[in-house]
Structure formats: C-alpha cells, structure tokens
Short mmCIF file of N, CA, C and O in Angstrom, two decimals:
data_model
loop_
_atom_site.label_atom_id
_atom_site.label_comp_id
_atom_site.label_asym_id
_atom_site.label_seq_id
_atom_site.Cartn_x
_atom_site.Cartn_y
_atom_site.Cartn_z
N MET A 1 16.60 28.73 13.59
CA MET A 1 16.01 28.14 12.42
C MET A 1 15.70 29.27 11.46
O MET A 1 15.26 30.33 11.86
N SER A 2 15.90 29.10 10.17
CA SER A 2 15.60 30.11 9.16
C SER A 2 14.48 29.63 8.28
O SER A 2 14.38 28.47 7.94
N GLU A 3 13.63 30.56 7.91
CA GLU A 3 12.59 30.27 6.94
C GLU A 3 12.76 31.23 5.77
O GLU A 3 12.95 32.44 5.97
N ASN A 4 12.71 30.72 4.57
CA ASN A 4 12.83 31.56 3.38
C ASN A 4 11.44 32.01 2.99
O ASN A 4 10.59 31.21 2.64
N THR A 5 11.18 33.32 3.06
CA THR A 5 9.87 33.86 2.71
C THR A 5 10.04 34.80 1.53
O THR A 5 9.80 36.00 1.61
N GLY A 6 10.47 34.28 0.40
CA GLY A 6 10.71 35.12 -0.77
C GLY A 6 12.04 35.80 -0.65
O GLY A 6 13.06 35.16 -0.56
N ASP A 7 12.03 37.14 -0.62
CA ASP A 7 13.26 37.90 -0.54
C ASP A 7 13.75 38.08 0.89
O ASP A 7 14.85 38.53 1.11
N GLN A 8 12.93 37.76 1.85
CA GLN A 8 13.34 37.92 3.25
C GLN A 8 13.69 36.57 3.85
O GLN A 8 13.08 35.56 3.54
N VAL A 9 14.68 36.60 4.69
CA VAL A 9 15.00 35.42 5.49
C VAL A 9 14.64 35.78 6.92
O VAL A 9 15.12 36.76 7.46
N VAL A 10 13.77 35.00 7.51
CA VAL A 10 13.33 35.27 8.87
C VAL A 10 14.00 34.25 9.77
O VAL A 10 13.83 33.05 9.60
N ASP A 11 14.81 34.74 10.70
CA ASP A 11 15.46 33.88 11.68
C ASP A 11 14.54 33.75 12.88
O ASP A 11 14.16 34.75 13.49
N ILE A 12 14.21 32.52 13.20
CA ILE A 12 13.37 32.27 14.36
C ILE A 12 14.23 31.50 15.35
O ILE A 12 14.62 30.38 15.09
N ASN A 13 14.50 32.10 16.46
CA ASN A 13 15.32 31.47 17.48
C ASN A 13 14.54 31.50 18.77
O ASN A 13 14.12 32.55 19.23
N GLU A 14 14.33 30.34 19.35
CA GLU A 14 13.52 30.24 20.55
C GLU A 14 14.04 31.11 21.69
O GLU A 14 13.27 31.64 22.47
N ASN A 15 15.34 31.30 21.79
CA ASN A 15 15.91 32.03 22.91
C ASN A 15 16.15 33.50 22.63
O ASN A 15 16.27 34.29 23.53
N HIS A 16 16.22 33.90 21.36
CA HIS A 16 16.62 35.25 21.05
C HIS A 16 15.59 36.03 20.26
O HIS A 16 15.88 37.08 19.72
N GLY A 17 14.39 35.56 20.10
CA GLY A 17 13.36 36.30 19.39
C GLY A 17 13.44 36.10 17.89
O GLY A 17 13.92 35.09 17.42
N VAL A 18 13.02 37.11 17.14
CA VAL A 18 12.94 37.02 15.68
C VAL A 18 13.81 38.11 15.08
O VAL A 18 13.74 39.26 15.49
N GLY A 19 14.65 37.77 14.10
CA GLY A 19 15.44 38.75 13.37
C GLY A 19 15.07 38.68 11.90
O GLY A 19 14.85 37.61 11.35
N ILE A 20 14.95 39.82 11.25
CA ILE A 20 14.57 39.86 9.84
C ILE A 20 15.69 40.51 9.06
O ILE A 20 16.23 41.53 9.44
N GLY A 21 16.03 39.90 7.91
CA GLY A 21 17.05 40.45 7.03
C GLY A 21 16.72 40.09 5.60
O GLY A 21 15.80 39.34 5.32
N VAL A 22 17.47 40.63 4.68
CA VAL A 22 17.28 40.33 3.27
C VAL A 22 18.38 39.38 2.85
O VAL A 22 19.54 39.57 3.20
N GLY A 23 18.04 38.37 2.09
CA GLY A 23 19.03 37.41 1.64
C GLY A 23 18.38 36.29 0.86
O GLY A 23 17.20 36.34 0.54
N THR A 24 19.18 35.32 0.54
CA THR A 24 18.66 34.16 -0.17
C THR A 24 19.05 32.90 0.59
O THR A 24 19.92 32.94 1.45
N ASN A 25 18.44 31.83 0.24
CA ASN A 25 18.67 30.57 0.92
C ASN A 25 18.95 29.50 -0.14
O ASN A 25 18.35 28.45 -0.14
N ILE A 26 19.86 29.78 -1.03
CA ILE A 26 20.13 28.91 -2.17
C ILE A 26 20.68 27.56 -1.74
O ILE A 26 20.30 26.54 -2.28
N GLY A 27 21.53 27.51 -0.74
CA GLY A 27 22.12 26.25 -0.31
C GLY A 27 21.08 25.22 0.07
O GLY A 27 21.14 24.08 -0.36
N LYS A 28 20.11 25.62 0.85
CA LYS A 28 19.08 24.69 1.27
C LYS A 28 18.22 24.26 0.09
O LYS A 28 17.82 23.12 -0.01
N ILE A 29 17.93 25.17 -0.81
CA ILE A 29 17.13 24.83 -1.99
C ILE A 29 17.91 23.86 -2.86
O ILE A 29 17.37 22.86 -3.31
N ASP A 30 19.19 24.12 -3.11
CA ASP A 30 20.01 23.23 -3.92
C ASP A 30 20.12 21.85 -3.27
O ASP A 30 20.06 20.84 -3.94
N ASN A 31 20.30 21.82 -1.95
CA ASN A 31 20.37 20.54 -1.25
C ASN A 31 19.06 19.78 -1.38
O ASN A 31 19.05 18.58 -1.56
N PHE A 32 17.94 20.51 -1.28
CA PHE A 32 16.64 19.86 -1.42
C PHE A 32 16.49 19.29 -2.82
O PHE A 32 16.06 18.16 -2.99
N LYS A 33 16.86 20.08 -3.84
CA LYS A 33 16.75 19.60 -5.22
C LYS A 33 17.65 18.38 -5.44
O LYS A 33 17.25 17.43 -6.08
N SER A 34 18.85 18.41 -4.88
CA SER A 34 19.77 17.28 -5.03
C SER A 34 19.20 16.05 -4.35
O SER A 34 19.22 14.96 -4.91
N ALA A 35 18.70 16.20 -3.15
CA ALA A 35 18.13 15.07 -2.42
C ALA A 35 16.91 14.54 -3.16
O ALA A 35 16.71 13.33 -3.26
N HIS A 36 16.10 15.45 -3.70
CA HIS A 36 14.91 15.03 -4.45
C HIS A 36 15.32 14.27 -5.70
O HIS A 36 14.73 13.24 -6.02
N THR A 37 16.34 14.75 -6.41
CA THR A 37 16.82 14.07 -7.62
C THR A 37 17.37 12.69 -7.28
O THR A 37 17.07 11.71 -7.95
N ILE A 38 18.15 12.60 -6.21
CA ILE A 38 18.70 11.31 -5.79
C ILE A 38 17.56 10.36 -5.43
O ILE A 38 17.55 9.20 -5.82
N ASN A 39 16.55 10.87 -4.70
CA ASN A 39 15.41 10.05 -4.33
C ASN A 39 14.68 9.55 -5.58
O ASN A 39 14.25 8.41 -5.63
N GLU A 40 14.53 10.42 -6.60
CA GLU A 40 13.88 10.01 -7.84
C GLU A 40 14.66 8.88 -8.51
O GLU A 40 14.07 7.93 -9.03
N PHE A 41 16.00 8.96 -8.50
CA PHE A 41 16.82 7.90 -9.08
C PHE A 41 16.63 6.60 -8.33
O PHE A 41 16.51 5.54 -8.92
N HIS A 42 16.60 6.66 -7.00
CA HIS A 42 16.38 5.45 -6.19
C HIS A 42 15.01 4.85 -6.49
O HIS A 42 14.89 3.64 -6.63
N GLN A 43 14.00 5.71 -6.57
CA GLN A 43 12.65 5.22 -6.88
C GLN A 43 12.61 4.57 -8.25
O GLN A 43 12.00 3.52 -8.44
N GLN A 44 13.28 5.18 -9.20
CA GLN A 44 13.33 4.62 -10.56
C GLN A 44 14.07 3.28 -10.55
O GLN A 44 13.63 2.32 -11.17
N ASP A 45 15.20 3.22 -9.84
CA ASP A 45 15.96 1.96 -9.73
C ASP A 45 15.11 0.86 -9.09
O ASP A 45 15.11 -0.28 -9.55
N LEU A 46 14.39 1.22 -8.03
CA LEU A 46 13.54 0.24 -7.36
C LEU A 46 12.42 -0.23 -8.28
O LEU A 46 12.12 -1.43 -8.35
N ALA A 47 11.82 0.71 -9.01
CA ALA A 47 10.75 0.34 -9.93
C ALA A 47 11.26 -0.57 -11.04
O ALA A 47 10.60 -1.54 -11.41
N GLU A 48 12.45 -0.27 -11.56
CA GLU A 48 13.03 -1.12 -12.61
C GLU A 48 13.39 -2.50 -12.07
O GLU A 48 13.18 -3.51 -12.75
N ALA A 49 13.91 -2.56 -10.86
CA ALA A 49 14.24 -3.85 -10.25
C ALA A 49 12.98 -4.68 -10.06
O ALA A 49 12.95 -5.88 -10.40
N ALA A 50 11.93 -4.05 -9.55
CA ALA A 50 10.67 -4.77 -9.36
C ALA A 50 10.08 -5.20 -10.70
O ALA A 50 9.55 -6.32 -10.81
N LYS A 51 10.22 -4.36 -11.71
CA LYS A 51 9.72 -4.71 -13.04
C LYS A 51 10.48 -5.91 -13.59
O LYS A 51 9.88 -6.83 -14.16
N ASP A 52 11.80 -5.92 -13.41
CA ASP A 52 12.61 -7.07 -13.85
C ASP A 52 12.14 -8.35 -13.19
O ASP A 52 11.98 -9.39 -13.84
N ILE A 53 11.93 -8.28 -11.89
CA ILE A 53 11.49 -9.46 -11.14
C ILE A 53 10.08 -9.87 -11.57
O ILE A 53 9.79 -11.05 -11.78
N GLN A 54 9.21 -8.88 -11.73
CA GLN A 54 7.82 -9.17 -12.13
C GLN A 54 7.78 -9.85 -13.50
O GLN A 54 6.99 -10.77 -13.72
N GLU A 55 8.65 -9.42 -14.43
CA GLU A 55 8.70 -10.05 -15.76
C GLU A 55 9.14 -11.51 -15.65
O GLU A 55 8.59 -12.38 -16.34
N ILE A 56 10.11 -11.78 -14.80
CA ILE A 56 10.54 -13.17 -14.59
C ILE A 56 9.37 -13.98 -14.02
O ILE A 56 9.10 -15.10 -14.46
N LEU A 57 8.67 -13.38 -13.06
CA LEU A 57 7.54 -14.08 -12.44
C LEU A 57 6.46 -14.44 -13.46
O LEU A 57 5.91 -15.53 -13.44
N GLU A 58 6.17 -13.51 -14.35
CA GLU A 58 5.14 -13.76 -15.36
C GLU A 58 5.53 -14.92 -16.27
O GLU A 58 4.68 -15.75 -16.63
N LYS A 59 6.81 -15.01 -16.63
CA LYS A 59 7.28 -16.13 -17.45
C LYS A 59 7.21 -17.44 -16.68
O LYS A 59 6.83 -18.48 -17.22
N LEU A 60 7.56 -17.39 -15.41
CA LEU A 60 7.55 -18.60 -14.59
C LEU A 60 6.14 -19.10 -14.30
O LEU A 60 5.94 -20.30 -14.06
N ASP A 61 5.17 -18.19 -14.31
CA ASP A 61 3.79 -18.60 -14.09
C ASP A 61 3.32 -19.60 -15.15
O ASP A 61 2.39 -20.37 -14.90
N GLU A 62 3.96 -19.57 -16.31
CA GLU A 62 3.60 -20.50 -17.38
C GLU A 62 4.11 -21.91 -17.08
O GLU A 62 3.58 -22.89 -17.61
N THR A 63 5.12 -22.01 -16.25
CA THR A 63 5.76 -23.30 -15.97
C THR A 63 5.42 -23.86 -14.59
O THR A 63 5.27 -25.07 -14.43
N TYR A 64 5.33 -23.00 -13.58
CA TYR A 64 5.15 -23.44 -12.20
C TYR A 64 3.79 -23.01 -11.65
O TYR A 64 3.25 -21.98 -12.01
N GLN A 65 3.29 -23.82 -10.75
CA GLN A 65 2.05 -23.51 -10.04
C GLN A 65 2.38 -22.55 -8.89
O GLN A 65 3.30 -22.80 -8.12
N SER A 66 1.61 -21.47 -8.78
CA SER A 66 1.86 -20.54 -7.68
C SER A 66 0.79 -20.67 -6.60
O SER A 66 0.75 -19.86 -5.68
N ASP A 67 -0.04 -21.70 -6.69
CA ASP A 67 -1.10 -21.86 -5.70
C ASP A 67 -0.75 -22.86 -4.59
O ASP A 67 -1.57 -23.17 -3.75
N THR A 68 0.50 -23.32 -4.61
CA THR A 68 0.97 -24.19 -3.53
C THR A 68 2.27 -23.62 -2.97
O THR A 68 2.99 -22.89 -3.65
N THR A 69 2.57 -23.97 -1.74
CA THR A 69 3.80 -23.52 -1.11
C THR A 69 5.02 -24.03 -1.88
O THR A 69 5.95 -23.27 -2.15
N ALA A 70 4.97 -25.30 -2.27
CA ALA A 70 6.10 -25.88 -3.01
C ALA A 70 6.29 -25.16 -4.35
O ALA A 70 7.43 -24.88 -4.75
N GLY A 71 5.20 -24.82 -5.01
CA GLY A 71 5.30 -24.11 -6.28
C GLY A 71 5.88 -22.72 -6.11
O GLY A 71 6.71 -22.28 -6.90
N ARG A 72 5.44 -22.02 -5.07
CA ARG A 72 5.97 -20.68 -4.81
C ARG A 72 7.46 -20.73 -4.45
O ARG A 72 8.23 -19.86 -4.85
N MET A 73 7.86 -21.77 -3.74
CA MET A 73 9.28 -21.93 -3.40
C MET A 73 10.10 -22.20 -4.67
O MET A 73 11.20 -21.65 -4.82
N LYS A 74 9.57 -23.01 -5.56
CA LYS A 74 10.27 -23.28 -6.82
C LYS A 74 10.40 -22.00 -7.64
O LYS A 74 11.44 -21.74 -8.24
N ILE A 75 9.33 -21.21 -7.66
CA ILE A 75 9.36 -19.94 -8.40
C ILE A 75 10.44 -19.02 -7.81
O ILE A 75 11.23 -18.44 -8.55
N ALA A 76 10.47 -18.90 -6.50
CA ALA A 76 11.47 -18.03 -5.86
C ALA A 76 12.88 -18.50 -6.18
O ALA A 76 13.76 -17.68 -6.49
N THR A 77 13.09 -19.80 -6.12
CA THR A 77 14.42 -20.36 -6.45
C THR A 77 14.78 -20.03 -7.89
O THR A 77 15.91 -19.62 -8.18
N GLU A 78 13.84 -20.18 -8.78
CA GLU A 78 14.10 -19.91 -10.20
C GLU A 78 14.34 -18.42 -10.45
O GLU A 78 15.19 -18.06 -11.26
N VAL A 79 13.62 -17.56 -9.75
CA VAL A 79 13.84 -16.11 -9.89
C VAL A 79 15.28 -15.77 -9.51
O VAL A 79 15.98 -15.08 -10.26
N ILE A 80 15.74 -16.25 -8.37
CA ILE A 80 17.11 -15.96 -7.92
C ILE A 80 18.12 -16.56 -8.90
O ILE A 80 19.12 -15.92 -9.23
N THR A 81 17.86 -17.75 -9.39
CA THR A 81 18.76 -18.38 -10.38
C THR A 81 18.86 -17.52 -11.63
O THR A 81 19.96 -17.28 -12.14
N GLN A 82 17.72 -17.06 -12.13
CA GLN A 82 17.74 -16.23 -13.34
C GLN A 82 18.42 -14.90 -13.11
O GLN A 82 19.12 -14.39 -13.98
N ILE A 83 18.24 -14.32 -11.94
CA ILE A 83 18.93 -13.07 -11.61
C ILE A 83 20.44 -13.31 -11.56
O ILE A 83 21.22 -12.55 -12.13
N ASP A 84 20.84 -14.38 -10.88
CA ASP A 84 22.27 -14.71 -10.77
C ASP A 84 22.90 -14.97 -12.14
O ASP A 84 24.08 -14.68 -12.34
N ASN A 85 22.14 -15.51 -13.06
CA ASN A 85 22.66 -15.84 -14.39
C ASN A 85 22.71 -14.64 -15.33
O ASN A 85 23.17 -14.77 -16.46
N ASN A 86 22.22 -13.50 -14.89
CA ASN A 86 22.25 -12.29 -15.71
C ASN A 86 22.96 -11.19 -14.90
O ASN A 86 22.32 -10.47 -14.13
N PRO A 87 24.29 -11.07 -15.08
CA PRO A 87 25.06 -10.13 -14.25
C PRO A 87 24.57 -8.68 -14.31
O PRO A 87 24.57 -8.00 -13.29
N THR A 88 24.11 -8.23 -15.47
CA THR A 88 23.61 -6.85 -15.58
C THR A 88 22.36 -6.67 -14.74
O THR A 88 22.23 -5.71 -13.98
N LYS A 89 21.43 -7.59 -14.89
CA LYS A 89 20.18 -7.53 -14.12
C LYS A 89 20.48 -7.71 -12.63
O LYS A 89 19.91 -7.01 -11.80
N ALA A 90 21.37 -8.62 -12.30
CA ALA A 90 21.73 -8.87 -10.91
C ALA A 90 22.30 -7.61 -10.27
O ALA A 90 21.92 -7.25 -9.14
N GLN A 91 23.19 -6.92 -10.97
CA GLN A 91 23.79 -5.70 -10.42
C GLN A 91 22.75 -4.61 -10.25
O GLN A 91 22.73 -3.91 -9.24
N ARG A 92 21.85 -4.47 -11.24
CA ARG A 92 20.80 -3.44 -11.15
C ARG A 92 19.89 -3.73 -9.96
O ARG A 92 19.57 -2.83 -9.19
N ILE A 93 19.49 -4.97 -9.79
CA ILE A 93 18.61 -5.33 -8.68
C ILE A 93 19.34 -5.18 -7.35
O ILE A 93 18.80 -4.63 -6.39
N PHE A 94 20.58 -5.63 -7.29
CA PHE A 94 21.36 -5.51 -6.06
C PHE A 94 21.54 -4.04 -5.66
O PHE A 94 21.39 -3.69 -4.49
N ASN A 95 21.84 -3.17 -6.64
CA ASN A 95 22.00 -1.74 -6.36
C ASN A 95 20.69 -1.12 -5.85
O ASN A 95 20.70 -0.30 -4.94
N ALA A 96 19.58 -1.52 -6.46
CA ALA A 96 18.28 -1.00 -6.03
C ALA A 96 17.97 -1.44 -4.60
O ALA A 96 17.50 -0.65 -3.78
N ILE A 97 18.26 -2.70 -4.30
CA ILE A 97 18.01 -3.22 -2.95
C ILE A 97 18.93 -2.52 -1.95
O ILE A 97 18.51 -2.16 -0.86
N LYS A 98 20.16 -2.31 -2.35
CA LYS A 98 21.12 -1.64 -1.47
C LYS A 98 20.67 -0.21 -1.17
O LYS A 98 20.78 0.26 -0.04
N ALA A 99 20.15 0.47 -2.18
CA ALA A 99 19.73 1.87 -2.02
C ALA A 99 18.41 1.99 -1.28
O ALA A 99 18.25 2.85 -0.42
N GLY A 100 17.46 1.14 -1.63
CA GLY A 100 16.12 1.33 -1.09
C GLY A 100 15.64 0.26 -0.14
O GLY A 100 14.62 0.43 0.52
N GLY A 101 16.36 -0.83 -0.09
CA GLY A 101 15.97 -1.91 0.81
C GLY A 101 15.05 -2.92 0.15
O GLY A 101 14.34 -2.62 -0.81
N VAL A 102 15.10 -4.11 0.68
CA VAL A 102 14.28 -5.21 0.16
C VAL A 102 12.80 -4.89 0.36
O VAL A 102 11.97 -5.20 -0.48
N ALA A 103 12.46 -4.24 1.47
CA ALA A 103 11.06 -3.92 1.76
C ALA A 103 10.46 -3.03 0.68
O ALA A 103 9.28 -3.17 0.34
N ALA A 104 11.26 -2.12 0.13
CA ALA A 104 10.76 -1.24 -0.93
C ALA A 104 10.45 -2.03 -2.19
O ALA A 104 9.45 -1.78 -2.86
N VAL A 105 11.28 -3.02 -2.51
CA VAL A 105 11.02 -3.88 -3.66
C VAL A 105 9.77 -4.71 -3.38
O VAL A 105 8.92 -4.88 -4.26
N GLU A 106 9.65 -5.19 -2.17
CA GLU A 106 8.49 -6.02 -1.80
C GLU A 106 7.18 -5.29 -2.05
O GLU A 106 6.21 -5.87 -2.52
N GLN A 107 7.14 -4.01 -1.75
CA GLN A 107 5.93 -3.22 -1.95
C GLN A 107 5.54 -3.11 -3.42
O GLN A 107 4.38 -2.90 -3.73
N LEU A 108 6.51 -3.27 -4.31
CA LEU A 108 6.25 -3.13 -5.74
C LEU A 108 5.91 -4.45 -6.42
O LEU A 108 5.47 -4.45 -7.56
N LEU A 109 6.14 -5.56 -5.72
CA LEU A 109 5.86 -6.87 -6.32
C LEU A 109 4.42 -7.28 -6.06
O LEU A 109 3.87 -7.04 -4.99
N ASN A 110 3.84 -7.92 -7.06
CA ASN A 110 2.47 -8.39 -6.94
C ASN A 110 2.40 -9.81 -7.46
O ASN A 110 2.18 -10.04 -8.64
N HIS A 111 2.67 -10.77 -6.56
CA HIS A 111 2.67 -12.17 -6.97
C HIS A 111 2.55 -13.04 -5.72
O HIS A 111 3.06 -12.67 -4.66
N PRO A 112 1.88 -14.19 -5.84
CA PRO A 112 1.76 -15.08 -4.67
C PRO A 112 3.09 -15.55 -4.10
O PRO A 112 3.19 -15.86 -2.92
N ALA A 113 4.13 -15.56 -4.92
CA ALA A 113 5.44 -16.02 -4.45
C ALA A 113 6.31 -14.88 -3.92
O ALA A 113 7.46 -15.10 -3.55
N SER A 114 5.76 -13.68 -3.83
CA SER A 114 6.55 -12.51 -3.42
C SER A 114 7.25 -12.69 -2.09
O SER A 114 8.42 -12.34 -1.94
N SER A 115 6.56 -13.24 -1.09
CA SER A 115 7.19 -13.38 0.23
C SER A 115 8.39 -14.32 0.17
O SER A 115 9.40 -14.09 0.84
N PHE A 116 8.30 -15.37 -0.65
CA PHE A 116 9.44 -16.29 -0.80
C PHE A 116 10.59 -15.59 -1.53
O PHE A 116 11.75 -15.79 -1.18
N ILE A 117 10.25 -14.79 -2.51
CA ILE A 117 11.27 -14.06 -3.28
C ILE A 117 11.96 -13.04 -2.39
O ILE A 117 13.18 -12.90 -2.43
N ILE A 118 11.20 -12.35 -1.56
CA ILE A 118 11.78 -11.36 -0.66
C ILE A 118 12.74 -12.04 0.31
O ILE A 118 13.84 -11.56 0.55
N GLY A 119 12.34 -13.18 0.85
CA GLY A 119 13.24 -13.93 1.72
C GLY A 119 14.51 -14.33 1.00
O GLY A 119 15.62 -14.22 1.54
N ALA A 120 14.36 -14.78 -0.24
CA ALA A 120 15.53 -15.16 -1.04
C ALA A 120 16.40 -13.95 -1.35
O ALA A 120 17.63 -14.03 -1.30
N LEU A 121 15.78 -12.80 -1.65
CA LEU A 121 16.55 -11.58 -1.93
C LEU A 121 17.30 -11.10 -0.69
O LEU A 121 18.44 -10.63 -0.79
N GLU A 122 16.67 -11.20 0.46
CA GLU A 122 17.35 -10.82 1.70
C GLU A 122 18.57 -11.69 1.94
O GLU A 122 19.65 -11.20 2.29
N ASP A 123 18.41 -12.99 1.73
CA ASP A 123 19.53 -13.92 1.87
C ASP A 123 20.59 -13.62 0.82
O ASP A 123 21.79 -13.60 1.12
N TRP A 124 20.17 -13.38 -0.40
CA TRP A 124 21.06 -13.08 -1.50
C TRP A 124 21.88 -11.83 -1.19
O TRP A 124 23.08 -11.78 -1.39
N GLN A 125 21.19 -10.79 -0.65
CA GLN A 125 21.86 -9.53 -0.32
C GLN A 125 22.91 -9.76 0.77
O GLN A 125 24.00 -9.22 0.71
N LYS A 126 22.61 -10.55 1.78
CA LYS A 126 23.55 -10.80 2.88
C LYS A 126 24.79 -11.55 2.39
O LYS A 126 25.87 -11.36 2.92
N ASN A 127 24.61 -12.40 1.40
CA ASN A 127 25.71 -13.24 0.93
C ASN A 127 26.48 -12.67 -0.23
O ASN A 127 27.44 -13.27 -0.69
N LYS A 128 26.08 -11.54 -0.75
CA LYS A 128 26.79 -10.92 -1.88
C LYS A 128 27.86 -10.00 -1.39
O LYS A 128 27.82 -9.37 -0.43
#
C-alpha cells in the first residue's frame, strides 16, 4: 500500500517492512478527482430528478387529496403519467434512477405519496 506524504511516497507492506522514496502519486489523485466529479454529477442528476418530481407533486396537491391511501395512489399514478408524457423529463429521471437508484431519489422526496411514487418508479424502471 502506498501513502502520499507530500514529496515522499511511503510504501507500507505488511510482509516486507517500509520503503521510502521520492515520487508523486498523480494517478490516484486524478482518479479520485474523476470519481468525485462523476459522483457530483450523479448527485446533481438525482437532485434534479427529485426536484422535477417534487414540482409535479406540488401541482397535484391542488387537485388530489394526499391524506388518504386512494388519494396518494392517484397522485402516484398521475406523477408517472406526467413523467411518461414528457420524454425529456422521463429520460432525465430514468438516468438519475439508473445512476443512483430509486432509494436515492426516495431520500430526496418529501410528500405523503412518496412511498407510492417510489413503488411506481421501481416498476417503471423494471419495465423501461
């Protein structure tokens, strides 16, 4: 295992002791930056997908009751219908779910119908 300690690279090997040399560890740093950047994109995609869904939910709250099971089911059905009817939004949400999972979107939603929507999104993802 190598640890980058500034200008020195310290090799720590359980079987062979410690070796010290001068060098850089650019590959690992670049890989970390790339992974961090990719993770930021996934987080942004997930946040945008949840925001899209949350906006639909807020509009539907004006039409449907969310204090009953039947109302929450109607809301979930309408959310999926509206997503399906907007190919750009559908693709963005599908990509976010594919990258981060339905559970990650679930954590970002704040609505009584969220559990129904998550179930619908899981089904939607399996059938797409």
